[in-house]
């Protein structure tokens, strides 16, 4: 029997892993952006955006599917072994196809060929992800192992960065270190996996039952990639490396904040899948509603606050050369709320219920909107236009999913919580707005803004006797 682990502990560990994973770029980005300058930074991110399409082909829909299915079988080692071997076989085939397609792309597209060395370095991440099987550890809720392993490689990468990246021509080394920091630790996973899977055990592999759900999820990942990686790709082709650099600087921080928020809900998929397999619908709905309240309470103040402190954040992390990134960051901060909600509803809730077709329809809608707006706005406004396109796409995805999710939740119970959070955000925004008008050192200004924002927001929710906040406090006091 697999040990039933604490969801709160899992959430904290996953948030810690995410924070540590994001502290690496938070520490390295100010250094790299100044050393590589907008053009060099743009080259690396343009190359990564190209590789993301081949990574998507290699991954298919395996990661999400693997978590969902393995979570159901975690108490049966033989059944889990069979499932893992079947999924790995599919994954290895898709990885081979991805590398073949990358080879053809390098040979026959001149604009891509000039980035060949950079693309080859970045492409090693595809293989690492395949052999790493992170989905297995997520399904088994082994977040302690994942966290420790990731932190070790983050520190290793940090040391390598300061040793090897010294001039604007070191962007190739920066890309290689980025691979090590993000997926280098996956090499350890295959060896460690023998604790949970009997690789020596001979099983009859049947790939056919997995094909349809995996390709449904693959279609979803294709659509998602259109409005995640396509912005950077189109900027690179239409507006050049420098605009990609500005866009990267603008999205770096809100992606960090977004990742920390979504990390808390990312641990829910295996547990929710387990509840569904046990036909425990009541616990499924209780946990889903708590997660929705938590996402709303965290994402709203983050989006508002980050818009107010965009200037000191961008200039401190990227330097004065990136001033054009400030309005781009401000226009894009609503995606913190939109993606947090769509990630919870579309992946953590709809997937265990087998409603991935709804999620697929929503991301196809987002992809169409994103591509259309990019074509219109990027030639005119560059990175700012790409930001507008992304916000429109993400909001459309979230609204579409909420239309279907309202059938699962009693939204009347959540509505007062939303109103209280919005009111607290408005008051917090007024306080922070007047603070940043006072001339002072940017580091001090940013520190005070964050501290005052958190205190005002939290205090107002307490004064308003927010039910969700009080339920969290009550649990702590009871313990």
CSV table of C-alpha atoms in Angstrom, one decimal:
chain,number,residue,atom,x,y,z
A,1,UNK,CA,0.0,0.0,0.0
A,2,UNK,CA,1.3,3.4,-0.9
A,3,UNK,CA,1.6,5.8,2.0
A,4,UNK,CA,-1.2,8.5,1.9
A,5,UNK,CA,0.9,11.7,2.2
A,6,UNK,CA,-0.2,15.0,3.7
A,7,UNK,CA,-1.6,17.3,1.0
A,8,UNK,CA,-0.5,20.4,2.8
A,9,UNK,CA,3.0,19.0,3.1
A,10,UNK,CA,3.0,18.1,-0.6
A,11,UNK,CA,1.8,21.6,-1.5
A,12,UNK,CA,4.5,23.2,0.7
A,13,UNK,CA,7.2,20.9,-0.8
A,14,UNK,CA,6.1,21.6,-4.3
A,15,UNK,CA,6.0,25.3,-3.7
A,16,UNK,CA,9.4,25.1,-2.1
A,17,UNK,CA,10.7,23.2,-5.2
A,18,UNK,CA,9.1,25.8,-7.5
A,19,UNK,CA,10.4,28.7,-5.4
A,20,UNK,CA,13.9,27.2,-5.5
A,21,UNK,CA,13.6,26.6,-9.2
A,22,UNK,CA,12.5,30.2,-9.7
A,23,UNK,CA,15.1,31.6,-7.3
A,24,UNK,CA,17.7,30.4,-9.8
A,25,UNK,CA,16.5,32.6,-12.6
A,26,UNK,CA,15.6,35.3,-10.1
A,27,UNK,CA,19.3,35.4,-9.0
A,28,UNK,CA,20.8,34.7,-12.4
A,29,UNK,CA,18.4,36.8,-14.6
A,30,UNK,CA,19.7,40.2,-13.4
A,31,UNK,CA,23.2,38.9,-14.1
A,32,UNK,CA,22.5,37.3,-17.4
A,33,UNK,CA,20.3,40.1,-18.8
A,34,UNK,CA,23.1,42.6,-18.1
A,35,UNK,CA,25.9,40.4,-19.4
A,36,UNK,CA,24.1,39.0,-22.5
A,37,UNK,CA,22.1,42.2,-23.2
A,38,UNK,CA,18.7,42.2,-24.9
A,39,UNK,CA,19.9,40.6,-28.2
A,40,UNK,CA,21.8,37.7,-26.5
A,41,UNK,CA,19.0,37.0,-24.1
A,42,UNK,CA,16.6,37.1,-27.0
A,43,UNK,CA,18.6,34.6,-29.0
A,44,UNK,CA,18.4,32.0,-26.1
A,45,UNK,CA,14.7,32.5,-25.6
A,46,UNK,CA,14.0,32.4,-29.3
A,47,UNK,CA,15.9,29.1,-29.5
A,48,UNK,CA,14.0,27.7,-26.4
A,49,UNK,CA,10.7,28.7,-28.0
A,50,UNK,CA,11.6,26.7,-31.1
A,51,UNK,CA,12.7,23.7,-29.1
A,52,UNK,CA,9.4,23.8,-27.1
A,53,UNK,CA,7.5,22.6,-30.2
A,54,UNK,CA,9.7,19.6,-30.5
A,55,UNK,CA,9.5,19.0,-26.8
A,56,UNK,CA,5.8,19.1,-27.1
A,57,UNK,CA,6.0,16.4,-29.8
A,58,UNK,CA,8.2,14.2,-27.6
A,59,UNK,CA,6.0,14.7,-24.6
A,60,UNK,CA,2.7,14.2,-26.4
A,61,UNK,CA,0.1,14.3,-23.5
A,62,UNK,CA,2.1,11.8,-21.5
A,63,UNK,CA,2.9,13.9,-18.4
A,64,UNK,CA,-0.7,14.7,-17.4
A,65,UNK,CA,-2.0,11.3,-18.5
A,66,UNK,CA,0.8,9.5,-16.7
A,67,UNK,CA,0.0,11.3,-13.4
A,68,UNK,CA,-3.7,10.6,-13.7
A,69,UNK,CA,-3.3,6.9,-14.5
A,70,UNK,CA,-0.4,6.1,-12.2
A,71,UNK,CA,-2.1,7.7,-9.3
A,72,UNK,CA,-4.9,5.2,-9.7
A,73,UNK,CA,-2.5,2.2,-9.6
A,74,UNK,CA,-0.1,3.3,-6.9
A,75,UNK,CA,-1.2,0.5,-4.5
A,76,UNK,CA,-0.5,-2.2,-7.2
A,77,UNK,CA,3.2,-2.5,-8.1
A,78,UNK,CA,2.7,-5.0,-10.9
A,79,UNK,CA,-0.1,-3.0,-12.6
A,80,UNK,CA,2.0,0.2,-12.1
A,81,UNK,CA,5.1,-1.5,-13.6
A,82,UNK,CA,3.0,-2.5,-16.7
A,83,UNK,CA,1.7,1.0,-17.1
A,84,UNK,CA,5.1,2.7,-16.7
A,85,UNK,CA,6.7,0.4,-19.3
A,86,UNK,CA,3.9,1.1,-21.8
A,87,UNK,CA,4.1,4.8,-21.3
A,88,UNK,CA,7.9,4.9,-21.5
A,89,UNK,CA,7.8,2.9,-24.8
A,90,UNK,CA,5.3,5.5,-26.3
A,91,UNK,CA,7.5,8.3,-25.0
A,92,UNK,CA,10.7,6.9,-26.5
A,93,UNK,CA,9.1,6.6,-29.9
A,94,UNK,CA,7.7,10.1,-29.8
A,95,UNK,CA,11.1,11.4,-28.7
A,96,UNK,CA,12.8,9.8,-31.6
A,97,UNK,CA,10.3,11.4,-34.0
A,98,UNK,CA,10.9,14.8,-32.4
A,99,UNK,CA,14.6,14.6,-33.0
A,100,UNK,CA,14.1,13.5,-36.6
A,101,UNK,CA,11.8,16.4,-37.2
A,102,UNK,CA,14.3,18.8,-35.5
A,103,UNK,CA,17.0,17.5,-37.8
A,104,UNK,CA,14.9,18.2,-40.9
A,105,UNK,CA,14.1,21.7,-39.6
A,106,UNK,CA,17.7,22.5,-39.1
A,107,UNK,CA,18.6,21.4,-42.6
A,108,UNK,CA,15.7,23.0,-44.6
A,109,UNK,CA,14.8,26.3,-42.8
A,110,UNK,CA,17.6,28.9,-43.3
A,111,UNK,CA,16.4,31.2,-40.5
A,112,UNK,CA,16.6,28.3,-38.1
A,113,UNK,CA,19.9,27.0,-39.3
A,114,UNK,CA,21.8,30.0,-38.1
A,115,UNK,CA,20.8,29.1,-34.6
A,116,UNK,CA,21.8,25.5,-35.0
A,117,UNK,CA,24.4,25.3,-32.2
A,118,UNK,CA,22.0,27.0,-29.8
A,119,UNK,CA,19.1,24.7,-30.8
A,120,UNK,CA,21.2,21.5,-30.4
A,121,UNK,CA,22.2,22.5,-26.9
A,122,UNK,CA,18.7,23.4,-25.9
A,123,UNK,CA,17.3,20.2,-27.4
A,124,UNK,CA,19.1,18.0,-24.9
A,125,UNK,CA,16.3,18.9,-22.5
A,126,UNK,CA,13.9,16.7,-24.7
A,127,UNK,CA,15.8,13.5,-23.8
A,128,UNK,CA,16.2,14.4,-20.2
A,129,UNK,CA,12.5,14.9,-19.7
A,130,UNK,CA,11.7,11.5,-21.4
A,131,UNK,CA,14.0,9.5,-19.2
A,132,UNK,CA,13.2,11.5,-16.1
A,133,UNK,CA,9.6,10.4,-15.7
A,134,UNK,CA,8.7,13.2,-13.4
A,135,UNK,CA,5.1,12.2,-13.9
A,136,UNK,CA,5.7,9.0,-11.9
A,137,UNK,CA,7.0,10.8,-8.9
A,138,UNK,CA,4.1,13.3,-9.0
A,139,UNK,CA,1.6,10.4,-9.2
A,140,UNK,CA,3.2,8.7,-6.2
A,141,UNK,CA,3.3,12.1,-4.4
A,142,UNK,CA,7.1,11.8,-3.8
A,143,UNK,CA,7.6,15.5,-3.5
A,144,UNK,CA,10.3,15.2,-0.8
A,145,UNK,CA,12.6,13.4,-3.3
A,146,UNK,CA,11.7,15.7,-6.2
A,147,UNK,CA,12.4,18.8,-4.1
A,148,UNK,CA,15.8,17.7,-2.7
A,149,UNK,CA,16.9,16.5,-6.1
A,150,UNK,CA,15.9,19.8,-7.8
A,151,UNK,CA,17.5,22.0,-5.2
A,152,UNK,CA,20.9,20.2,-5.6
A,153,UNK,CA,21.0,20.8,-9.3
A,154,UNK,CA,19.9,24.4,-8.9
A,155,UNK,CA,22.9,25.2,-6.8
A,156,UNK,CA,25.2,23.4,-9.2
A,157,UNK,CA,23.8,25.4,-12.1
A,158,UNK,CA,24.2,28.7,-10.1
A,159,UNK,CA,27.9,27.9,-9.6
A,160,UNK,CA,28.4,27.1,-13.3
A,161,UNK,CA,26.7,30.3,-14.4
A,162,UNK,CA,29.0,32.6,-12.5
A,163,UNK,CA,32.1,30.6,-13.7
A,164,UNK,CA,31.3,30.4,-17.4
A,165,UNK,CA,29.0,33.2,-18.4
A,166,UNK,CA,31.2,36.3,-18.5
A,167,UNK,CA,30.5,38.2,-21.8
A,168,UNK,CA,27.7,38.9,-24.2
A,169,UNK,CA,29.0,36.1,-26.5
A,170,UNK,CA,28.5,33.4,-23.8
A,171,UNK,CA,24.8,32.9,-24.6
A,172,UNK,CA,25.5,29.3,-25.7
A,173,UNK,CA,26.9,28.5,-22.3
A,174,UNK,CA,24.0,30.2,-20.7
A,175,UNK,CA,21.6,28.0,-22.6
A,176,UNK,CA,23.5,24.8,-21.6
A,177,UNK,CA,23.4,25.8,-17.9
A,178,UNK,CA,19.7,26.5,-18.3
A,179,UNK,CA,19.2,22.9,-19.4
A,180,UNK,CA,21.1,21.6,-16.4
A,181,UNK,CA,19.1,23.8,-14.0
A,182,UNK,CA,15.7,22.8,-15.4
A,183,UNK,CA,15.9,19.1,-16.2
A,184,UNK,CA,19.4,17.9,-15.4
A,185,UNK,CA,18.2,16.2,-12.2
A,186,UNK,CA,15.9,14.0,-14.3
A,187,UNK,CA,18.8,11.7,-15.1
A,188,UNK,CA,18.7,10.5,-11.4
A,189,UNK,CA,15.0,9.6,-11.7
A,190,UNK,CA,15.4,6.5,-13.9
A,191,UNK,CA,17.8,4.8,-11.4
A,192,UNK,CA,15.7,5.9,-8.4
A,193,UNK,CA,12.4,4.6,-10.0
A,194,UNK,CA,13.3,0.9,-9.4
A,195,UNK,CA,12.1,1.5,-5.8
A,196,UNK,CA,8.5,1.7,-7.2
A,197,UNK,CA,8.7,-0.2,-10.5
A,198,UNK,CA,10.1,-3.6,-11.4
A,199,UNK,CA,11.9,-2.9,-14.6
A,200,UNK,CA,13.2,-6.5,-14.8
A,201,UNK,CA,9.7,-7.9,-14.6
A,202,UNK,CA,8.5,-9.1,-18.0
A,203,UNK,CA,5.1,-7.8,-18.8
A,204,UNK,CA,2.9,-7.9,-21.9
A,205,UNK,CA,2.8,-4.4,-23.2
A,206,UNK,CA,-0.4,-3.1,-24.7
A,207,UNK,CA,0.0,0.4,-26.1
A,208,UNK,CA,-3.3,0.7,-27.8
A,209,UNK,CA,-5.5,1.8,-24.8
A,210,UNK,CA,-3.2,4.7,-24.1
A,211,UNK,CA,-3.1,6.2,-27.6
A,212,UNK,CA,-6.5,8.0,-27.7
A,213,UNK,CA,-6.3,9.8,-24.3
A,214,UNK,CA,-2.6,10.6,-24.9
A,215,UNK,CA,-3.3,12.2,-28.3
A,216,UNK,CA,-6.3,14.1,-26.9
A,217,UNK,CA,-3.9,15.6,-24.3
A,218,UNK,CA,-1.3,16.1,-27.1
A,219,UNK,CA,-3.8,18.1,-29.1
A,220,UNK,CA,-4.4,20.2,-26.0
A,221,UNK,CA,-0.6,20.8,-25.5
A,222,UNK,CA,-0.4,21.8,-29.2
A,223,UNK,CA,-3.1,24.4,-28.7
A,224,UNK,CA,-1.5,25.6,-25.4
A,225,UNK,CA,1.9,26.0,-27.0
A,226,UNK,CA,0.4,28.3,-29.7
A,227,UNK,CA,-0.3,30.9,-27.1
A,228,UNK,CA,2.7,30.3,-24.8
A,229,UNK,CA,5.7,29.7,-27.1
A,230,UNK,CA,4.2,31.3,-30.2
A,231,UNK,CA,4.5,34.8,-28.8
A,232,UNK,CA,8.3,34.5,-28.5
A,233,UNK,CA,8.6,32.7,-31.9
A,234,UNK,CA,6.6,35.3,-33.8
A,235,UNK,CA,8.4,38.1,-32.1
A,236,UNK,CA,11.7,36.6,-33.1
A,237,UNK,CA,10.6,36.3,-36.8
A,238,UNK,CA,8.7,39.5,-37.1
A,239,UNK,CA,10.3,42.0,-34.6
A,240,UNK,CA,13.8,40.6,-33.9
A,241,UNK,CA,15.9,39.4,-31.0
A,242,UNK,CA,15.7,42.7,-29.1
A,243,UNK,CA,11.9,42.6,-28.8
A,244,UNK,CA,12.1,39.0,-27.6
A,245,UNK,CA,14.6,40.2,-24.9
A,246,UNK,CA,12.1,42.9,-23.8
A,247,UNK,CA,9.2,40.4,-23.8
A,248,UNK,CA,11.3,37.9,-21.8
A,249,UNK,CA,12.2,40.6,-19.2
A,250,UNK,CA,8.5,41.5,-18.9
A,251,UNK,CA,7.2,38.0,-18.4
A,252,UNK,CA,10.0,36.7,-16.2
A,253,UNK,CA,8.5,37.9,-12.9
A,254,UNK,CA,4.9,37.3,-13.5
A,255,UNK,CA,5.8,33.7,-14.6
A,256,UNK,CA,7.7,33.3,-11.3
A,257,UNK,CA,4.7,34.5,-9.2
A,258,UNK,CA,2.4,32.4,-11.3
A,259,UNK,CA,4.5,29.3,-10.9
A,260,UNK,CA,4.5,29.7,-7.1
A,261,UNK,CA,0.7,30.0,-7.0
A,262,UNK,CA,0.1,27.1,-9.3
A,263,UNK,CA,2.6,24.9,-7.5
A,264,UNK,CA,0.2,24.8,-4.5
A,265,UNK,CA,-2.6,23.3,-6.7
A,266,UNK,CA,-0.3,21.1,-8.9
A,267,UNK,CA,-0.2,18.4,-6.2
A,268,UNK,CA,-4.0,18.0,-6.4
A,269,UNK,CA,-4.1,15.9,-9.6
A,270,UNK,CA,-2.9,12.6,-8.2
A,271,UNK,CA,-5.1,13.0,-5.0
A,272,UNK,CA,-8.2,14.0,-7.0
A,273,UNK,CA,-7.6,11.2,-9.5
A,274,UNK,CA,-7.3,8.8,-6.5
A,275,UNK,CA,-10.6,10.1,-5.0
A,276,UNK,CA,-12.4,9.6,-8.4
A,277,UNK,CA,-11.0,6.0,-8.7
A,278,UNK,CA,-12.4,5.4,-5.2
A,279,UNK,CA,-15.8,7.0,-6.1
A,280,UNK,CA,-15.3,9.5,-3.3
A,281,UNK,CA,-17.1,12.4,-5.0
A,282,UNK,CA,-17.7,14.3,-1.7
A,283,UNK,CA,-14.0,14.6,-0.9
A,284,UNK,CA,-13.3,15.5,-4.5
A,285,UNK,CA,-15.7,18.5,-4.4
A,286,UNK,CA,-14.6,19.7,-1.0
A,287,UNK,CA,-10.9,19.7,-2.0
A,288,UNK,CA,-11.7,21.3,-5.4
A,289,UNK,CA,-13.6,24.2,-3.7
A,290,UNK,CA,-10.9,24.8,-1.2
A,291,UNK,CA,-8.3,25.0,-4.0
A,292,UNK,CA,-10.5,27.4,-5.9
A,293,UNK,CA,-10.8,29.7,-2.9
A,294,UNK,CA,-7.0,29.6,-2.3
A,295,UNK,CA,-6.2,30.4,-5.9
A,296,UNK,CA,-8.5,33.5,-5.9
A,297,UNK,CA,-7.1,34.7,-2.6
A,298,UNK,CA,-3.5,34.5,-3.8
A,299,UNK,CA,-3.7,35.4,-7.4
A,300,UNK,CA,-5.7,38.6,-7.2
A,301,UNK,CA,-3.3,40.6,-5.0
A,302,UNK,CA,-0.3,39.3,-6.8
A,303,UNK,CA,-1.6,40.6,-10.2
A,304,UNK,CA,-2.6,44.0,-8.8
A,305,UNK,CA,0.5,44.5,-6.7
A,306,UNK,CA,2.9,43.4,-9.4
A,307,UNK,CA,1.4,45.9,-11.8
A,308,UNK,CA,2.0,48.7,-9.3
A,309,UNK,CA,5.7,47.8,-8.7
A,310,UNK,CA,6.5,46.9,-12.3
A,311,UNK,CA,9.0,49.7,-12.8
A,312,UNK,CA,11.3,49.0,-9.9
A,313,UNK,CA,11.0,45.2,-10.5
A,314,UNK,CA,12.0,45.4,-14.2
A,315,UNK,CA,14.8,47.9,-13.7
A,316,UNK,CA,16.3,46.1,-10.7
A,317,UNK,CA,16.2,42.7,-12.3
A,318,UNK,CA,17.1,43.6,-15.9
A,319,UNK,CA,18.7,47.0,-15.9
A,320,UNK,CA,18.0,50.4,-17.6
A,321,UNK,CA,18.2,48.9,-21.1
A,322,UNK,CA,14.9,47.1,-20.5
A,323,UNK,CA,12.7,50.1,-19.8
A,324,UNK,CA,10.5,49.2,-22.7
A,325,UNK,CA,9.6,46.0,-20.8
A,326,UNK,CA,7.7,47.9,-18.1
A,327,UNK,CA,4.4,48.5,-19.9
A,328,UNK,CA,4.5,45.0,-21.3
A,329,UNK,CA,4.8,43.6,-17.8
A,330,UNK,CA,1.9,45.7,-16.6
A,331,UNK,CA,-0.4,44.8,-19.4
A,332,UNK,CA,0.3,41.0,-18.9
A,333,UNK,CA,-0.2,40.7,-15.1
A,334,UNK,CA,-3.9,39.7,-15.5
A,335,UNK,CA,-2.6,36.3,-16.7
A,336,UNK,CA,-1.6,35.5,-13.1
A,337,UNK,CA,-5.3,35.2,-12.2
A,338,UNK,CA,-6.4,33.7,-15.6
A,339,UNK,CA,-3.7,31.0,-15.8
A,340,UNK,CA,-4.0,30.1,-12.1
A,341,UNK,CA,-7.7,29.5,-12.5
A,342,UNK,CA,-7.5,27.7,-15.8
A,343,UNK,CA,-4.7,25.5,-14.5
A,344,UNK,CA,-6.8,24.5,-11.5
A,345,UNK,CA,-10.0,23.9,-13.4
A,346,UNK,CA,-8.7,22.6,-16.7
A,347,UNK,CA,-6.0,20.3,-15.4
A,348,UNK,CA,-6.5,19.5,-11.7
A,349,UNK,CA,-10.3,19.2,-11.8
A,350,UNK,CA,-11.4,18.3,-15.3
A,351,UNK,CA,-8.6,15.7,-15.9
A,352,UNK,CA,-9.6,13.4,-13.1
A,353,UNK,CA,-13.2,13.6,-14.2
A,354,UNK,CA,-12.2,12.6,-17.7
A,355,UNK,CA,-13.4,15.9,-19.1
A,356,UNK,CA,-10.2,16.7,-21.0
A,357,UNK,CA,-12.2,17.5,-24.1
A,358,UNK,CA,-13.6,20.6,-22.5
A,359,UNK,CA,-10.1,21.7,-21.6
A,360,UNK,CA,-9.0,20.9,-25.2
A,361,UNK,CA,-11.8,23.0,-26.6
A,362,UNK,CA,-10.9,26.0,-24.3
A,363,UNK,CA,-7.2,26.0,-25.3
A,364,UNK,CA,-8.1,25.7,-29.0
A,365,UNK,CA,-10.2,28.8,-28.6
A,366,UNK,CA,-7.3,30.5,-26.8
A,367,UNK,CA,-4.8,29.5,-29.5
A,368,UNK,CA,-7.0,30.9,-32.3
A,369,UNK,CA,-7.4,34.2,-30.4
A,370,UNK,CA,-3.7,34.4,-29.6
A,371,UNK,CA,-2.5,33.7,-33.1
A,372,UNK,CA,-5.0,36.1,-34.7
A,373,UNK,CA,-4.1,39.0,-32.3
A,374,UNK,CA,-0.4,38.3,-32.6
A,375,UNK,CA,-0.6,38.6,-36.4
A,376,UNK,CA,-2.3,42.0,-36.1
A,377,UNK,CA,-0.5,43.5,-33.1
A,378,UNK,CA,3.1,42.3,-33.2
A,379,UNK,CA,4.0,44.2,-36.4
A,380,UNK,CA,2.6,47.4,-34.9
A,381,UNK,CA,3.5,47.2,-31.2
A,382,UNK,CA,6.1,44.5,-30.9
A,383,UNK,CA,6.4,43.0,-27.5
A,384,UNK,CA,3.5,45.1,-26.1
A,385,UNK,CA,1.3,43.7,-28.9
A,386,UNK,CA,2.3,40.1,-28.0
A,387,UNK,CA,1.4,40.9,-24.3
A,388,UNK,CA,-2.1,42.0,-25.3
A,389,UNK,CA,-2.6,38.9,-27.4
A,390,UNK,CA,-1.6,36.6,-24.5
A,391,UNK,CA,-3.9,38.3,-22.0
A,392,UNK,CA,-6.9,38.1,-24.4
A,393,UNK,CA,-6.1,34.4,-25.1
A,394,UNK,CA,-5.7,33.4,-21.4
A,395,UNK,CA,-8.8,35.2,-20.3
A,396,UNK,CA,-10.9,33.5,-23.0
A,397,UNK,CA,-9.7,30.1,-21.9
A,398,UNK,CA,-10.5,30.8,-18.3
A,399,UNK,CA,-14.0,32.2,-19.0
A,400,UNK,CA,-14.8,29.2,-21.2
A,401,UNK,CA,-13.7,26.7,-18.5
A,402,UNK,CA,-15.6,28.6,-15.8
A,403,UNK,CA,-18.8,28.3,-17.9
A,404,UNK,CA,-18.6,24.5,-17.5
A,405,UNK,CA,-17.1,24.4,-14.0
A,406,UNK,CA,-20.1,26.3,-12.5
A,407,UNK,CA,-22.0,23.0,-12.9
A,408,UNK,CA,-19.7,21.4,-10.4
A,409,UNK,CA,-19.5,24.1,-7.8
A,410,UNK,CA,-22.0,26.2,-5.8
A,411,UNK,CA,-20.6,29.5,-7.0
A,412,UNK,CA,-22.9,31.4,-4.6
A,413,UNK,CA,-20.8,30.1,-1.8
A,414,UNK,CA,-17.6,31.3,-3.4
A,415,UNK,CA,-19.0,34.7,-4.6
A,416,UNK,CA,-18.7,36.5,-1.2
A,417,UNK,CA,-15.1,35.4,-0.9
A,418,UNK,CA,-14.3,36.9,-4.3
A,419,UNK,CA,-16.0,40.2,-3.4
A,420,UNK,CA,-14.0,40.5,-0.2
A,421,UNK,CA,-10.7,39.7,-2.0
A,422,UNK,CA,-11.4,42.3,-4.6
A,423,UNK,CA,-12.3,45.0,-2.0
A,424,UNK,CA,-9.1,44.1,-0.1
A,425,UNK,CA,-7.1,44.4,-3.3
A,426,UNK,CA,-8.5,47.9,-4.1
A,427,UNK,CA,-7.5,49.2,-0.6
A,428,UNK,CA,-4.1,47.6,-0.9
A,429,UNK,CA,-3.6,49.1,-4.3
A,430,UNK,CA,-4.4,52.6,-3.0
A,431,UNK,CA,-1.8,52.2,-0.2
A,432,UNK,CA,0.9,50.9,-2.5
A,433,UNK,CA,0.2,53.5,-5.2
A,434,UNK,CA,0.9,56.4,-2.8
A,435,UNK,CA,3.9,54.7,-1.4
A,436,UNK,CA,5.7,54.2,-4.8
A,437,UNK,CA,5.1,57.9,-5.5
A,438,UNK,CA,7.6,58.8,-2.7
A,439,UNK,CA,11.1,59.1,-4.0
A,440,UNK,CA,13.5,56.6,-2.3
A,441,UNK,CA,15.9,53.8,-3.1
A,442,UNK,CA,14.3,51.3,-5.4
A,443,UNK,CA,15.2,48.3,-3.3
A,444,UNK,CA,13.7,49.9,-0.2
A,445,UNK,CA,10.7,51.1,-2.2
A,446,UNK,CA,10.0,47.5,-3.5
A,447,UNK,CA,10.5,45.9,-0.1
A,448,UNK,CA,8.2,48.4,1.7
A,449,UNK,CA,5.5,48.0,-1.1
A,450,UNK,CA,5.5,44.2,-0.8
A,451,UNK,CA,5.4,44.3,3.0
A,452,UNK,CA,2.7,46.9,3.3
A,453,UNK,CA,0.7,45.2,0.5
A,454,UNK,CA,0.7,41.9,2.3
A,455,UNK,CA,-0.2,43.4,5.7
A,456,UNK,CA,-3.0,45.6,4.4
A,457,UNK,CA,-4.5,42.8,2.3
A,458,UNK,CA,-4.3,40.1,5.0
A,459,UNK,CA,-5.6,42.5,7.7
A,460,UNK,CA,-8.6,43.5,5.7
A,461,UNK,CA,-9.6,39.9,5.0
A,462,UNK,CA,-9.3,39.3,8.7
A,463,UNK,CA,-11.4,42.4,9.6
A,464,UNK,CA,-14.0,41.3,7.0
A,465,UNK,CA,-14.0,37.8,8.7
A,466,UNK,CA,-13.3,36.0,5.4
A,467,UNK,CA,-14.6,32.5,5.9
A,468,UNK,CA,-11.9,30.8,4.0
A,469,UNK,CA,-9.1,32.6,5.8
A,470,UNK,CA,-10.7,31.8,9.2
A,471,UNK,CA,-11.0,28.2,8.2
A,472,UNK,CA,-7.3,28.1,7.5
A,473,UNK,CA,-6.5,29.8,10.8
A,474,UNK,CA,-8.8,27.5,12.7
A,475,UNK,CA,-7.1,24.4,11.3
A,476,UNK,CA,-3.7,25.8,12.4
A,477,UNK,CA,-5.0,26.6,15.9
A,478,UNK,CA,-6.6,23.1,16.2
A,479,UNK,CA,-3.3,21.5,15.3
